[in-house]
Amino acid sequence: MAAPETEPTVRDYGPPSRQTVRLAARTRRFWLPVARNWRMTPRGIRMLQRVVDPTERVPVLRGTEIERISVGGVPCERIRARRAGAGDPARTGSTDRDEPVILYLHGGGYVFGSPRTHRNLVSRLSHVTGLPAVSVDYRLPPEWTLPAPVEDALAVYRALLQERDAARIVVAGDSAGGNLAHELALHAVEAGLPAPAGLVLLSPWSDLSSSGASIRENALEDPFIPESGLRRCARVAVGAGDPAHWRVSPLFAPDELQAALPPTLIQVGTGEVLRDDGERVARRLAGLGVETLLERYAGTLHVVPAWTNTPEARDALHRIADFVSHVLPAGAAPEPSARAEAEAAGSEDETMGIEPPAAPGAAA
C-alpha cells in the first residue's frame, strides 16, 4: 500500500478519437430520446429488461467459455477467456485457492442488466487480465430494490472467500455496478471480512441523491444518460429509502470504512453526468489514505472500456490490466500484453460463446 495521500493520482486522456465522436453522435440521436421518455412503472421496467437483455447466445471474444453457476446461492456466470485458460481442463471449473478471480457487478441503473448484457465486456476483461471472472446476476426491480443487490453481492463474496484468499479477488463494476462494487467492499469491512485486493469502478454511480454538479453541467453533453432518466432509476432503486444514506450512496460512507478499502482504480468520462460521482469518490478515498488512481477520458461515453473498437476502450482495458497486475500478489496474473489488449478492444475476433448446461450447485 502506498503512503497516505491527500489527493488521488489523476491521469487525463484525450482528445476523443474520431470513432468515439461518431459513436457519441449516433448514440445521442437514437438512444437519448428513448432513455428520456421511458416510464419506470413496473410494466415499463419489465419491458425495458426484455428489450435490452439479449438472448443466451451473446457474441463474446473468441475462445471464451461461459458457465452458469450458483455462488453463495446467487445465480452467476463464470467467464473464462482464452488467455485466462479457457480450453485447459486443468483450469476450467477450477476452485483452486491460488487462482485469482474478478468478481464483476453489471450496471443498468439498478433497474435492468444481467450477466448477459455485460458478457461481452466481461469476456474482454477476462482476456486482458488473464483471469476468470464471476459475473453476478443480482436481484432487480420491480420485485426487488436495494438492499437486495448488496445482499446478493456480499453472499457471492463470502462464498468466494471460502475458496481463495481475499488478496486474490478483485471486485469490479460499471455504473450501478460500480456503486455495488463499492458498497460490497464497505459492507465486507463492516462485517469484519477481509477487503478484496482491489476495486475497479467504471463510471460509478456513487451518489443516488444526484448532488454532483456534473449531473446538471453535463446534461446536454452526455449522449448516453439523460438526467431525467437517472433520477427515475434512483427513485425505483431506493424505494422508500433515503438516497443520501451511505448504504445506498457509498460516497457518503463513514470515514473508518472508507479508509479500510483496498487500492482503487476509477475511470470516468469528462463529459458524462456521472463524472463527479467518480471524482468525488476518488478524492474521498485518497484523502483517507487509500491508494487511488483516477483516470479521466475526454469526450468518451459512459463506461469507457465497453465501447468496442474505439482506441479509448483499448487504452482503458490496458490500464485496468496494469492495475489488476499491480494489486495482486506477484506472479498471480499473467503480465499484460499489447496483443491481448488489442484483441480485447476489437470485435473482429468475436464469436458465440459455448455455454454448458447450468450447474445450480456449482461454485466459482
mmCIF file of C-alpha atoms in Angstrom, residues 67 72 108 135 168 237 245 249 258 292 324 330 337:
data_model
loop_
_atom_site.group_PDB
_atom_site.id
_atom_site.type_symbol
_atom_site.label_atom_id
_atom_site.label_comp_id
_atom_site.label_asym_id
_atom_site.label_seq_id
_atom_site.Cartn_x
_atom_site.Cartn_y
_atom_site.Cartn_z
ATOM 1 C CA GLU A 67 -20.682 -21.467 -17.429
ATOM 2 C CA GLY A 72 -23.461 -18.472 -2.303
ATOM 3 C CA GLY A 108 -28.050 -0.869 -15.624
ATOM 4 C CA SER A 135 -20.453 -12.113 -13.057
ATOM 5 C CA ARG A 168 -6.700 -12.891 -4.916
ATOM 6 C CA ALA A 237 -33.779 1.606 -6.846
ATOM 7 C CA HIS A 245 -27.749 7.235 3.031
ATOM 8 C CA SER A 249 -24.815 6.016 -1.965
ATOM 9 C CA GLN A 258 -13.695 4.072 3.504
ATOM 10 C CA THR A 292 -6.458 5.761 -5.567
ATOM 11 C CA VAL A 324 -5.041 -5.679 -11.603
ATOM 12 C CA ALA A 330 3.490 -11.100 -7.713
ATOM 13 C CA SER A 337 0.446 -7.722 -23.293
#
